[in-house]
Each structure stands twice: as C-alpha cells, then as structure tokens.
XYZ file of N, CA and C in Angstrom:
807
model
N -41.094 82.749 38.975
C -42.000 82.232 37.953
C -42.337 83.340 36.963
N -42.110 83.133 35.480
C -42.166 83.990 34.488
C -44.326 84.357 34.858
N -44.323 85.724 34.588
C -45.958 86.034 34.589
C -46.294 86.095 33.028
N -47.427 85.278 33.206
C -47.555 85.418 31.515
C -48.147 86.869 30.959
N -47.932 86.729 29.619
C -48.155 88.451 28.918
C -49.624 88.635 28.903
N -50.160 89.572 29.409
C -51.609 89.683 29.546
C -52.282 89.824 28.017
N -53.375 89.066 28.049
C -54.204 88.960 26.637
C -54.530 90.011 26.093
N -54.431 91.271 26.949
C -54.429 92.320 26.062
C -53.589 93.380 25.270
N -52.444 92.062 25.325
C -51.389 92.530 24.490
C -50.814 91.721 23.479
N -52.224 90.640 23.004
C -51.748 89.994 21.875
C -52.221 90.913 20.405
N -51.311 90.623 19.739
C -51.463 91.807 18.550
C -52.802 90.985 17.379
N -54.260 91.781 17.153
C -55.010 91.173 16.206
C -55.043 91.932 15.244
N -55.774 91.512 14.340
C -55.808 92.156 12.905
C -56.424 93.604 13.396
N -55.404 94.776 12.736
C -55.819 96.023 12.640
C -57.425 96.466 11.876
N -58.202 97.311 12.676
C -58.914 97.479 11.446
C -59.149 99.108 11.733
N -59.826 99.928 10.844
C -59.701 101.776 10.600
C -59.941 101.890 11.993
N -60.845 101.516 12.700
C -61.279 102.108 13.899
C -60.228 101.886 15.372
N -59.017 100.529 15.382
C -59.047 100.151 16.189
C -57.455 101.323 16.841
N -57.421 102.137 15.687
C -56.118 103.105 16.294
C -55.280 103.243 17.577
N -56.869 104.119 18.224
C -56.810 104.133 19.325
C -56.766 103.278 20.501
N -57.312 102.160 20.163
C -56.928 100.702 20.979
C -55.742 100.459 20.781
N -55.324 100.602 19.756
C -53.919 99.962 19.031
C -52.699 100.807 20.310
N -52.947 102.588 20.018
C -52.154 102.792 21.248
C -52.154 102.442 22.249
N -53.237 102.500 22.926
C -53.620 101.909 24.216
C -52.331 100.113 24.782
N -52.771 99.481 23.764
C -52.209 98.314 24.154
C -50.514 98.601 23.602
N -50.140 99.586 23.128
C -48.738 100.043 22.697
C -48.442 100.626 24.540
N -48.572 101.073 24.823
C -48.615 101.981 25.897
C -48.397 100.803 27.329
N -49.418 100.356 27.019
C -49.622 99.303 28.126
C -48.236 97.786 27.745
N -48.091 97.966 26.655
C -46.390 96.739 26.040
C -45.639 97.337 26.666
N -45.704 98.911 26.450
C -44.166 99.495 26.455
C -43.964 99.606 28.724
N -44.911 99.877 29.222
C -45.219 99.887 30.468
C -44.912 98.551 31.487
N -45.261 97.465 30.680
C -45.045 96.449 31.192
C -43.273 96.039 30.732
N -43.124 96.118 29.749
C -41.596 96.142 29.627
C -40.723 96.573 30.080
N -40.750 97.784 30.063
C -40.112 98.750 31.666
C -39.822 97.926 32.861
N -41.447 97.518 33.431
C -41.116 96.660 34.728
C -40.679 96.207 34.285
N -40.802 95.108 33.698
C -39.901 93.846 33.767
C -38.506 93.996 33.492
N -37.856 95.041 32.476
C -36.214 95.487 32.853
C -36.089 95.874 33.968
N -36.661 96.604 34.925
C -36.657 96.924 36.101
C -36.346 96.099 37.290
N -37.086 95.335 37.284
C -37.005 93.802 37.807
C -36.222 93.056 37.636
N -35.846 93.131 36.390
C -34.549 92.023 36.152
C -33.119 93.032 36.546
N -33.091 94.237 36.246
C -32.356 94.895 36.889
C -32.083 94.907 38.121
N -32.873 94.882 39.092
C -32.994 94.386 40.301
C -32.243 93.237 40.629
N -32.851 92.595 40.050
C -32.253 90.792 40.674
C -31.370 90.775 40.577
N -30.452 91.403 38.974
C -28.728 90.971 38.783
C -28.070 91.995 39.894
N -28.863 93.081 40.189
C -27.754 93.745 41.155
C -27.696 92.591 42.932
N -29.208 92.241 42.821
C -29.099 91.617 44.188
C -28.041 89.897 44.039
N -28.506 89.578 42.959
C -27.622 88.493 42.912
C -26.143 88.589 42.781
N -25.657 89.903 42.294
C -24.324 90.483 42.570
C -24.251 90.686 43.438
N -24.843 91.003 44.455
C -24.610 91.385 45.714
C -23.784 90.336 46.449
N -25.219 89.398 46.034
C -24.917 87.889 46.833
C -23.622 87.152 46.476
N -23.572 87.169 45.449
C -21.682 86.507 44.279
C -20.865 86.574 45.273
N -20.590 88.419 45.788
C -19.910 88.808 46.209
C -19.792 88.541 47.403
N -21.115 88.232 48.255
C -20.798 88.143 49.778
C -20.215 86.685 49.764
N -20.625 85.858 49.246
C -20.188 84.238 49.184
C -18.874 83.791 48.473
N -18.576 84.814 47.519
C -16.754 85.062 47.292
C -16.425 85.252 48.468
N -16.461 86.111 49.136
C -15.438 87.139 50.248
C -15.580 86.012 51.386
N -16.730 85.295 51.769
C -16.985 84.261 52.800
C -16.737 82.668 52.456
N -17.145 82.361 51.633
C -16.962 81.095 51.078
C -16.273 80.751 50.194
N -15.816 81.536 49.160
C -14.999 81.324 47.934
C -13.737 81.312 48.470
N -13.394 82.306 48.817
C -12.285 82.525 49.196
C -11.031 81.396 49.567
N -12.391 80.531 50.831
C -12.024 79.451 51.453
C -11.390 78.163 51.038
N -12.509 78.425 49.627
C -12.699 77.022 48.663
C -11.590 77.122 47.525
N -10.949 78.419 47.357
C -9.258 78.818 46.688
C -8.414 78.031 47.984
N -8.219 78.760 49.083
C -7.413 78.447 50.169
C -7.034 76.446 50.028
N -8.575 76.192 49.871
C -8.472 74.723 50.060
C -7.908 73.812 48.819
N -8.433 74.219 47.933
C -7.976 73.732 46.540
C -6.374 73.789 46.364
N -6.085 75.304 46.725
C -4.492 75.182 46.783
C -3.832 74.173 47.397
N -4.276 73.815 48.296
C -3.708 72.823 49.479
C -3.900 71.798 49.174
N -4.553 71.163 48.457
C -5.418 69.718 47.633
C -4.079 70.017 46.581
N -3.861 70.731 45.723
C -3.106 71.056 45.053
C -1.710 70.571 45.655
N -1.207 71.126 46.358
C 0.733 71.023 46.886
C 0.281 69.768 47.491
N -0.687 69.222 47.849
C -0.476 67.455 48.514
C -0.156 66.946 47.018
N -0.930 67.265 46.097
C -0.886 66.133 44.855
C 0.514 66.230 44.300
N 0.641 67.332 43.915
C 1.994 68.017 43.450
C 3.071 67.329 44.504
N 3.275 67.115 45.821
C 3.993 66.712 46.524
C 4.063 64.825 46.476
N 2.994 64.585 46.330
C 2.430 62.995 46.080
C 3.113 62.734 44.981
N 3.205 63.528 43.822
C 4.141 63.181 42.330
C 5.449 62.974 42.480
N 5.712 64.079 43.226
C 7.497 64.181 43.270
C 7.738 62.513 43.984
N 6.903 62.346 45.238
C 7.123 61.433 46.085
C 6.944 59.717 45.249
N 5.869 59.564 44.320
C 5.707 58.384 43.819
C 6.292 58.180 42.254
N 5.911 59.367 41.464
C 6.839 59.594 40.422
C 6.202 58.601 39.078
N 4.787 58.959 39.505
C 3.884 57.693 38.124
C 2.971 58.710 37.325
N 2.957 58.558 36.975
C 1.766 59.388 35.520
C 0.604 59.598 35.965
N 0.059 58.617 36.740
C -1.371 58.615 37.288
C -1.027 59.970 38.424
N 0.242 59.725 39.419
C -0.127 60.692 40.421
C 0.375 62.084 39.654
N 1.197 62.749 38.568
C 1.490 63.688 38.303
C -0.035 64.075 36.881
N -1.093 63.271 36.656
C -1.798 63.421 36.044
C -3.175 64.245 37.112
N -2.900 63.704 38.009
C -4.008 64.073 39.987
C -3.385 65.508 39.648
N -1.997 65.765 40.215
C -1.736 66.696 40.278
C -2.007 68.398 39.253
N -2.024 68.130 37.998
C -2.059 68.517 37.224
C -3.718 69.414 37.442
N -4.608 68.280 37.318
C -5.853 68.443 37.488
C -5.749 69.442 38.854
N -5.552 68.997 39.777
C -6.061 69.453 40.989
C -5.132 70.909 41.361
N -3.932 71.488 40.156
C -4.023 72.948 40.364
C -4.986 73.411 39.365
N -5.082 72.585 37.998
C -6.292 73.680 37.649
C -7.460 73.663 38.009
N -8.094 72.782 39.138
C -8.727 73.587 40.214
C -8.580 74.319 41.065
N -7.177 74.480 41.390
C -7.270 75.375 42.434
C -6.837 76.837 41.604
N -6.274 77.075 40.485
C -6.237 78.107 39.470
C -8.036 78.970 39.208
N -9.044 77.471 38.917
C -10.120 77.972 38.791
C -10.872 78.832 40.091
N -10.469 77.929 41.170
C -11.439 78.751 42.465
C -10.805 80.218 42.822
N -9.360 80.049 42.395
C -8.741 81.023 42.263
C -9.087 82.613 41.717
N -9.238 82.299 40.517
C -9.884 83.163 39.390
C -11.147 83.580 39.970
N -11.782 82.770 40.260
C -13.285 82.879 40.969
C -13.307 84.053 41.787
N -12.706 83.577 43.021
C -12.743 83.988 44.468
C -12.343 85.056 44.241
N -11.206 85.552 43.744
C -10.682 86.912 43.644
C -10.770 87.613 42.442
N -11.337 87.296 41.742
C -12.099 88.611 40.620
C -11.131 88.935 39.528
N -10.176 88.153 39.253
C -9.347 89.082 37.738
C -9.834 88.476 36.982
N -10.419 87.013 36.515
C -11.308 87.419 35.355
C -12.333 88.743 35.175
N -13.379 88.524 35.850
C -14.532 90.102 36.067
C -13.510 91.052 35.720
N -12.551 91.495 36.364
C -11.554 92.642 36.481
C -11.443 93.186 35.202
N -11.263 91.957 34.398
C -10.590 91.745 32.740
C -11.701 92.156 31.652
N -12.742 91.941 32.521
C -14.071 92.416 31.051
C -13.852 93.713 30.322
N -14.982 94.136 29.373
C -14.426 94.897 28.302
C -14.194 96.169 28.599
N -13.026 96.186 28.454
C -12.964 97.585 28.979
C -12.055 98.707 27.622
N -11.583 98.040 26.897
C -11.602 98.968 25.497
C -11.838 98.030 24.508
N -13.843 98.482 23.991
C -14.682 98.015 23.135
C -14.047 97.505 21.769
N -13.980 96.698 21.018
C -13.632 96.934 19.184
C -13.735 97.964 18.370
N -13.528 98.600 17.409
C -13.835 99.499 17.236
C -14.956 99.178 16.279
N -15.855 98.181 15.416
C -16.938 97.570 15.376
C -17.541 97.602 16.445
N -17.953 97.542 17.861
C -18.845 97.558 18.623
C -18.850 99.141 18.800
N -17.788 100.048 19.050
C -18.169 101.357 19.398
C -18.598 101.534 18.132
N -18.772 101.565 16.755
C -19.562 102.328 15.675
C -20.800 101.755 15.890
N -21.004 100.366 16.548
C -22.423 100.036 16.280
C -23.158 100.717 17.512
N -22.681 101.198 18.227
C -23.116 101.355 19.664
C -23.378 103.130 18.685
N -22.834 103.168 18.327
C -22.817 105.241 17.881
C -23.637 105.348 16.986
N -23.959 104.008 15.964
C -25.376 104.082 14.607
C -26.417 103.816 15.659
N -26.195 103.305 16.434
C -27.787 102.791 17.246
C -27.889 103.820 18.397
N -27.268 104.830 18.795
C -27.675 105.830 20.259
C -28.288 107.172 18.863
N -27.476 107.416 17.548
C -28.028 108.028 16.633
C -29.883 108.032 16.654
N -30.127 107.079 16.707
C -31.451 106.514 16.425
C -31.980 106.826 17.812
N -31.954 106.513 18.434
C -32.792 106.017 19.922
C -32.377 107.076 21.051
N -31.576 108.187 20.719
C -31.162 109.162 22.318
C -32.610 109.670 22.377
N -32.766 109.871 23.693
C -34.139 110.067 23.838
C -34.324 111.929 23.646
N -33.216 112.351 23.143
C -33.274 113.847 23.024
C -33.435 114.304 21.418
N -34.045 112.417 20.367
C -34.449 112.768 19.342
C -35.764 112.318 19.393
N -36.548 112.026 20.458
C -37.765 111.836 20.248
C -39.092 112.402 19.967
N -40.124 111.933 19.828
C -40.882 112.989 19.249
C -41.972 113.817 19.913
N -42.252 113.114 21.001
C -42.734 112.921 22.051
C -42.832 112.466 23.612
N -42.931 113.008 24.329
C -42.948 112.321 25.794
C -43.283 110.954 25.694
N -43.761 110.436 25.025
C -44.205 108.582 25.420
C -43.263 108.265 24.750
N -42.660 108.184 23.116
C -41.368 108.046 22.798
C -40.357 108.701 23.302
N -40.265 109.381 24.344
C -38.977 110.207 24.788
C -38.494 108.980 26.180
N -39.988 108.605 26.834
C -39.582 107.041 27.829
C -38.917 106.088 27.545
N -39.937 105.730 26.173
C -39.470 104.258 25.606
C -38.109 104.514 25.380
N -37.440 105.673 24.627
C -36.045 105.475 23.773
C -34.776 105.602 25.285
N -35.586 106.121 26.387
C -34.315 106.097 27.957
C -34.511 104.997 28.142
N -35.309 104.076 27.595
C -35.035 102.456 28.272
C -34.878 101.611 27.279
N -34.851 102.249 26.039
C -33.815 101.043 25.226
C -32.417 101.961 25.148
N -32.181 102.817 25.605
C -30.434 104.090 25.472
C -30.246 103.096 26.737
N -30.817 102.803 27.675
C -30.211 101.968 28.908
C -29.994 100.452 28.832
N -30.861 99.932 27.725
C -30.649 98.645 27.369
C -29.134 98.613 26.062
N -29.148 99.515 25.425
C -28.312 99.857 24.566
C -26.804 99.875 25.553
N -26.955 100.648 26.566
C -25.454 100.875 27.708
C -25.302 99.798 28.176
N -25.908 99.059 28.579
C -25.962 97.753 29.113
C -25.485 96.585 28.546
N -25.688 96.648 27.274
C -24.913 96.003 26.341
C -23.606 96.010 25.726
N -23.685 97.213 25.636
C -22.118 97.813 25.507
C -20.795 97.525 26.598
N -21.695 98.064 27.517
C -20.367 97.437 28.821
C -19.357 96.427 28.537
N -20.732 95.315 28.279
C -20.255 93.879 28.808
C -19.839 93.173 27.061
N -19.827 94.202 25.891
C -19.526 93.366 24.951
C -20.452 93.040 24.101
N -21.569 93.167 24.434
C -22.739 92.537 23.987
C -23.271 93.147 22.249
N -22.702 92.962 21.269
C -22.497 93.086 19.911
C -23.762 92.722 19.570
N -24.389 91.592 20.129
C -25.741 91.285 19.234
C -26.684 91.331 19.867
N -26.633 92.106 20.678
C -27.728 92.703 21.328
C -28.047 94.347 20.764
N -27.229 94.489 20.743
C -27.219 95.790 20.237
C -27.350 96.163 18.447
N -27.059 95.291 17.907
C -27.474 95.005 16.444
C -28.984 94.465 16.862
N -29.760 93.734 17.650
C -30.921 93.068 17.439
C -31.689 95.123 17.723
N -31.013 95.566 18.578
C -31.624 96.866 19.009
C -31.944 97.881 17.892
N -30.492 97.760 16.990
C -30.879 98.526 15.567
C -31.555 98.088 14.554
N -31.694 96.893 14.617
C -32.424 96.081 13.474
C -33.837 95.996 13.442
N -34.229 96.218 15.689
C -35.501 96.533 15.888
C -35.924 98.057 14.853
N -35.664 98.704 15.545
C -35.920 100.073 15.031
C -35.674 100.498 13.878
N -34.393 100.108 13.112
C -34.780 100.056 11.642
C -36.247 99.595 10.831
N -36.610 98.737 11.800
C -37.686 97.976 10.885
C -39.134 98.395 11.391
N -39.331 99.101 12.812
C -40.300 99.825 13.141
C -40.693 100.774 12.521
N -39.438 101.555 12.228
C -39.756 103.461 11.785
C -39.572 103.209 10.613
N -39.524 101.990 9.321
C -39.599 102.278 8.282
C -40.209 103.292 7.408
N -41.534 103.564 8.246
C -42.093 104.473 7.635
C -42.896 105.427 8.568
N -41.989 106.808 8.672
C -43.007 107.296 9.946
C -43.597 108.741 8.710
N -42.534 109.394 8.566
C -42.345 110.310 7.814
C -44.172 110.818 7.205
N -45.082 111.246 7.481
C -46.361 111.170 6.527
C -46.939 110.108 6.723
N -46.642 109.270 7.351
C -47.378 107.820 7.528
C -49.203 108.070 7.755
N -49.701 107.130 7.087
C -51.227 107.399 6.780
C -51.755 106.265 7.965
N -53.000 106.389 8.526
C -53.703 105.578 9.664
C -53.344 103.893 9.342
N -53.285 103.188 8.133
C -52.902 102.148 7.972
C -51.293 102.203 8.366
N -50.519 103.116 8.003
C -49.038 102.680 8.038
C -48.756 102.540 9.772
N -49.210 103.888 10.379
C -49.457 103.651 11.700
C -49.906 102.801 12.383
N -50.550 102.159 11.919
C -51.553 100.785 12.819
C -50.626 99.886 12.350
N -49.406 99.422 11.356
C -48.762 98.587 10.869
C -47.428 98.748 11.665
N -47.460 100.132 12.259
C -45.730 99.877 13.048
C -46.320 99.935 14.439
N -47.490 100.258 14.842
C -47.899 100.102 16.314
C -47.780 98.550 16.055
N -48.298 97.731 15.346
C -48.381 96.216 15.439
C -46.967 95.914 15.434
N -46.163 96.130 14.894
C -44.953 95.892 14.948
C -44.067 96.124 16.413
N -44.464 97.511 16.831
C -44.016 97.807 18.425
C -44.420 97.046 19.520
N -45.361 96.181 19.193
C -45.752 95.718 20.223
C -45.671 94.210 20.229
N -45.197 93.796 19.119
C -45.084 92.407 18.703
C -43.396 92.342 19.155
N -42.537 93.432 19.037
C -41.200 93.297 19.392
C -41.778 93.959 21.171
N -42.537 94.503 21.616
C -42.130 94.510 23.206
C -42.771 93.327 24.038
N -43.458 92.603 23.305
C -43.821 90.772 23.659
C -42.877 90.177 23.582
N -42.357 90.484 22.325
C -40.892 89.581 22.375
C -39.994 90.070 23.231
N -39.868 91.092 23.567
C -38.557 91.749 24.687
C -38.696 91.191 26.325
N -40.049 91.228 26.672
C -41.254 90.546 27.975
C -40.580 89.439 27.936
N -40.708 88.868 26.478
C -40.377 87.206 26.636
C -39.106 86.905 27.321
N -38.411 87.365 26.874
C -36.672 87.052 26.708
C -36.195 87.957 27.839
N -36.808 88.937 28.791
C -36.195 89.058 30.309
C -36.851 88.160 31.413
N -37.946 87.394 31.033
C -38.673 86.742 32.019
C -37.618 85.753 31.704
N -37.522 85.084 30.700
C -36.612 83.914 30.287
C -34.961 83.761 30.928
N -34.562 85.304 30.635
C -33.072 85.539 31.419
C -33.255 85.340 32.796
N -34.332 86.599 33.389
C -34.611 85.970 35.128
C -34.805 84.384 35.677
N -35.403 83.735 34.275
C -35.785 82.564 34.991
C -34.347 81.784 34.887
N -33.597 82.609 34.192
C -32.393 81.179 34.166
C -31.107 81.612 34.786
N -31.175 82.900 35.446
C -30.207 83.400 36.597
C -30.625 82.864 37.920
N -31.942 82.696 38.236
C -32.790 82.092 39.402
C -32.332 80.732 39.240
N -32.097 79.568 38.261
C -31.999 78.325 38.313
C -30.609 77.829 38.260
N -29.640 79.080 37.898
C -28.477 78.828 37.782
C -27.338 78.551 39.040
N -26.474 78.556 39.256
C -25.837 78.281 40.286
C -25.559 78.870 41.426
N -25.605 80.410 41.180
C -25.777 81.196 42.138
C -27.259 81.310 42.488
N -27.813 81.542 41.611
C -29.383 81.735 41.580
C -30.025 80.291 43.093
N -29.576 79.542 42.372
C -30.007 78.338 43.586
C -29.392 78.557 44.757
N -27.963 78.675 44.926
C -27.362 78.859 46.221
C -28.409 80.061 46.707
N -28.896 81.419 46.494
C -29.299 82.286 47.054
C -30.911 81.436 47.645
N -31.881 81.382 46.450
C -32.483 80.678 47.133
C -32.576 79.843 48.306
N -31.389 79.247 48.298
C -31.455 77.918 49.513
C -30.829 79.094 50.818
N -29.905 79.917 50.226
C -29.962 81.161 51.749
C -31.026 81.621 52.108
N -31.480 82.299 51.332
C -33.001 82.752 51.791
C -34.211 81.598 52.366
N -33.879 80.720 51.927
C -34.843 79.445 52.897
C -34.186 79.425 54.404
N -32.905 79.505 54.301
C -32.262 79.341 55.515
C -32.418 80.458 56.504
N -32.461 81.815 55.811
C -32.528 82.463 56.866
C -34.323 82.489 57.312
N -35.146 82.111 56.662
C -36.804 82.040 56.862
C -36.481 80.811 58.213
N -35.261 80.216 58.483
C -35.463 79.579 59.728
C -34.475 79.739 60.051
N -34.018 81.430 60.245
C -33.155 82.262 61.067
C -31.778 81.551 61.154
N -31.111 80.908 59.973
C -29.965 80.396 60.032
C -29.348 81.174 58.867
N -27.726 80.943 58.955
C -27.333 82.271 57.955
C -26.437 81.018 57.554
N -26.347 80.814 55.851
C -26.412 79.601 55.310
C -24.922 79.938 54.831
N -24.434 80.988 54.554
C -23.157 81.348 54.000
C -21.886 80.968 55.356
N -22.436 81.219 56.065
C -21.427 80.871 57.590
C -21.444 79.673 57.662
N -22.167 79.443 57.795
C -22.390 78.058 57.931
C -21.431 76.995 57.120
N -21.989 77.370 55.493
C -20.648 76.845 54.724
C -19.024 77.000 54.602
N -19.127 78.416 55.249
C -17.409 79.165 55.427
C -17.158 78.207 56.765
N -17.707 77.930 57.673
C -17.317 77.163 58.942
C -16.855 75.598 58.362
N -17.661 74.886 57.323
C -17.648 73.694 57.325
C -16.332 73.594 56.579
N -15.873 74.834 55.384
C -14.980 74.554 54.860
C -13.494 74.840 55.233
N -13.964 75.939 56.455
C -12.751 76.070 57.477
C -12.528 74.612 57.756
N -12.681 73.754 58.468
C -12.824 72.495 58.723
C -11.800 71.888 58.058
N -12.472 71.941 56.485
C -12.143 71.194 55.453
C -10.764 71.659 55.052
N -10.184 72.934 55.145
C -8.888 73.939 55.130
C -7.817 73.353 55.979
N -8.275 72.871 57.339
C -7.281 72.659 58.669
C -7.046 71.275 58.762
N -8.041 70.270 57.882
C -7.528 69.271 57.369
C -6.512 68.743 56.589
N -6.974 69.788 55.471
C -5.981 69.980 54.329
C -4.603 70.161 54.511
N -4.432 70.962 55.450
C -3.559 71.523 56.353
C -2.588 70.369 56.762
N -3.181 69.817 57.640
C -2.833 68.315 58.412
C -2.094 67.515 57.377
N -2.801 66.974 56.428
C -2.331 66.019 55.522
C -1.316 66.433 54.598
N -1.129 68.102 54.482
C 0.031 68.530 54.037
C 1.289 68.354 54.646
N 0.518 68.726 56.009
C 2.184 68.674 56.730
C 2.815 67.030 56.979
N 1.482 66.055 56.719
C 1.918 64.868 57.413
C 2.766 64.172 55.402
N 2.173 64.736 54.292
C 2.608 64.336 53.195
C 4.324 64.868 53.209
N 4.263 65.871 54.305
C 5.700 66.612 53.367
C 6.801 65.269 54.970
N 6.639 65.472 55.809
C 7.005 64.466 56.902
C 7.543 62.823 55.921
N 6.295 62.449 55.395
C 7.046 61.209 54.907
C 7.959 61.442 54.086
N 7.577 62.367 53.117
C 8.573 62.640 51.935
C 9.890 62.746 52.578
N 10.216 63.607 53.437
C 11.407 63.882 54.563
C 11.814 62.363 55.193
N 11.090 61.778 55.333
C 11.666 60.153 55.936
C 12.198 59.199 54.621
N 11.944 59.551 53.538
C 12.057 58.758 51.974
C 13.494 59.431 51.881
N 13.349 60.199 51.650
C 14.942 61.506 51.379
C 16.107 60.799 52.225
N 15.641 60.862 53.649
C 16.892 60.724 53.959
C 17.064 59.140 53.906
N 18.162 58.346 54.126
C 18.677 57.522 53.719
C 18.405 56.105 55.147
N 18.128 55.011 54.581
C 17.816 54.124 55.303
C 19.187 53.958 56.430
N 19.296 54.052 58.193
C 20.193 53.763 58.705
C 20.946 55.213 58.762
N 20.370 55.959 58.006
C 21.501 57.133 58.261
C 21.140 57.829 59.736
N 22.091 58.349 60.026
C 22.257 59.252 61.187
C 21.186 60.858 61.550
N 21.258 60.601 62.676
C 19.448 61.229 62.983
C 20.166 63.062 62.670
C-alpha cells in the first residue's frame, strides 16, 4: 500500500521568513525519497529473486510442457491435414517458443548491452550535472549519489526518458543558483521539493504495480502459502510434472495411431 506524502511536505506560498522551514521540508523530501528508492530497490531485487526461483522450478516445466502440446498438434496436422488442425498447431509452438524464451532467459540475456550513441551522450550531459563530486555541499553531495544511481539505473536498461526527465529536472531547478538572492532560493527549494513529491509519487506507483502484476501476485500468494508452512512453488512444479507425463502419454499414443494410418490396410505385420 502506497504511504501517503506527509503534509509537511506540501509546498505553500514562500514568504521572507519561511527559508529556513523551506530547507527543513527540502531535507525531509529529499530523505523520504531515498527511502522510498531504497525500498523499491529492494523489492525488484527480491522479486528477481523470486522470477528466478519459479523459472528454474516452474517455468522450466511449463516450456517442457508446451513443447509437447506443441509436437501433438504439429503431429495432429500431418495426421488430419485441415487448416483448423495446422492453424492449433501453429499457435501452440508459439506458445511453446514463448514459455521458452521465458524459462530460459535469452530475451533478458539480449537487453541493452551496447547503448545508442544518443543515450550514451545523454547519459554523459546528465552525470556532467549531477556526479556527486560536483556538489556543493554534503546535503547536495547525497541527493546527486541518488539521482547518479537513478541516472545508472536507467541507463542499463535503455531507459532514454528517464534520464532526459532527470536532465530536464535539474536544468530547471539550478536555473538560477549562481548569486541567487533569498527569493530566488525559496523559488528553487519550492521547485526541489515539488519534483521530490513527484519522484515519491511515481516509485510508490511503480511498487504498487510490480506488487499487482503477475509475478508480484504469484509471490504474494507464496508468501501466504508459506504463512501456512506450504511451499507454493513445489507444489506447482509437482502439479505440472503431472501435467508433462501426460503430455508425454498422448504423444506417444498420437505418434502410435499415426503409425497404424501409414501403414496400409491388410498389410503384413
């Protein structure tokens, strides 16, 4: 459940005196933002965790089986020879292509691994700005290691407009630091803190929709399972073993008739 942003970090009208409040609740944005990358950092590693244990246990299985759903249909075509059954077939390898891909990782494998050369310049105008070894201060020397880590993070995986929203932030913060007078200051503290509400917003929002998503739910319903000491991933690798040695069966009994069609009515054993 997203926690809502505490009221003392809604941004009000500046006035001469409120400076020092103004940092205060800058301090306390930038603090709470942290956690919450922190946290969400957390979860994607644990929910990677989990991907992975339920590939290696369950996925795996659910390739194994699909293939086999696959060579019955594919075998069912050759054998009936109608549009409908070579249309089954068709479908049912590119499911078993998809669980495929899944289970064993060469899509993931395939992610970005030599950037555009548009994303590496934007990634090199925006670490320009934000290495935390141009900051000006210890409290800006924090903030800029956790947007240089939100900045890497983006980069990895491709992420072009994330990393433009990152320079576009900070372009428009530090418009004016240079001599900046108590009004200009109270105008980019309002600004810093109106973009780390918005940043709050949009990782509570990502957590909440990795939690509801497909893995996100499967983990949940493990973790219910093991709160009544049952281990929910076995459980499913067992049922689909099952479902594998079936598959199995009806292969061997599909390829048998096909072998009785072939050979010739009356012919010799």
């Amino acid at each position: 459940m997203a926690a809502e942003i505490p009221t003392e970090l809604i941004v009000s009208p500046a006035t001469d005196s409120s400076l020092h409040e103004r940092r205060r609740q800058l301090a306390a944005a930038r603090t709470l933002l942290a956690e919450r990358e922190s946290e969400l950092a957390q979860f994607r590693a644990l929910l990677a965790a989990f991907e992975s244990r339920y590939f290696r246990q369950v996925g795996q299985l659910y390739a194994e089986l699909d293939d086999l759903e696959a060579r019955i249909a594919e075998r069912e075509a050759e054998l009936y020879d109608s549009d409908g059954a070579r249309q089954r077939a068709e479908e049912a390898r590119a499911r078993a292509h998809e669980s495929h891909e899944a289970a064993f990782g060469e899509d993931r494998e395939a992610e970005v691994l030599d950037p555009p050369p548009s994303l590496k310049t934007l990634f090199r105008e925006l670490a320009k700005r934000i290495h935390p070894d141009f900051a000006r201060d210890e409290v800006e020397q924090k903030h800029f290691t956790l947007l240089m880590a939100r900045a890497n993070q983006a980069y990895a995986r491709g992420d072009a407009e994330t990393l433009q929203r990152l320079l576009d932030d900070h372009r428009e913060i530090h418009t004016v630091i240079a001599g900046e007078d108590r009004a200009a200051e109270l105008d980019r503290i309002a600004r810093q803190i109106s973009h780390a509400q918005r940043d709050i917003a949009n990782l509570e929002a990502e957590q909440h929709t990795l939690l509801n998503g497909e893995i996100g739910q499967l983990y949940r319903d493990a973790e219910a399972a093991a709160r009544e000491h049952r281990d929910l991933l076995t459980e499913l690798a067992t049922k689909v073993r099952q479902q594998v040695a079936d598959a199995k069966y009806r292969f061997e009994f599909v390829n048998r008739v096909g072998f009785v069609q072939v050979r010739a009515p009356g012919s010799d054993a």
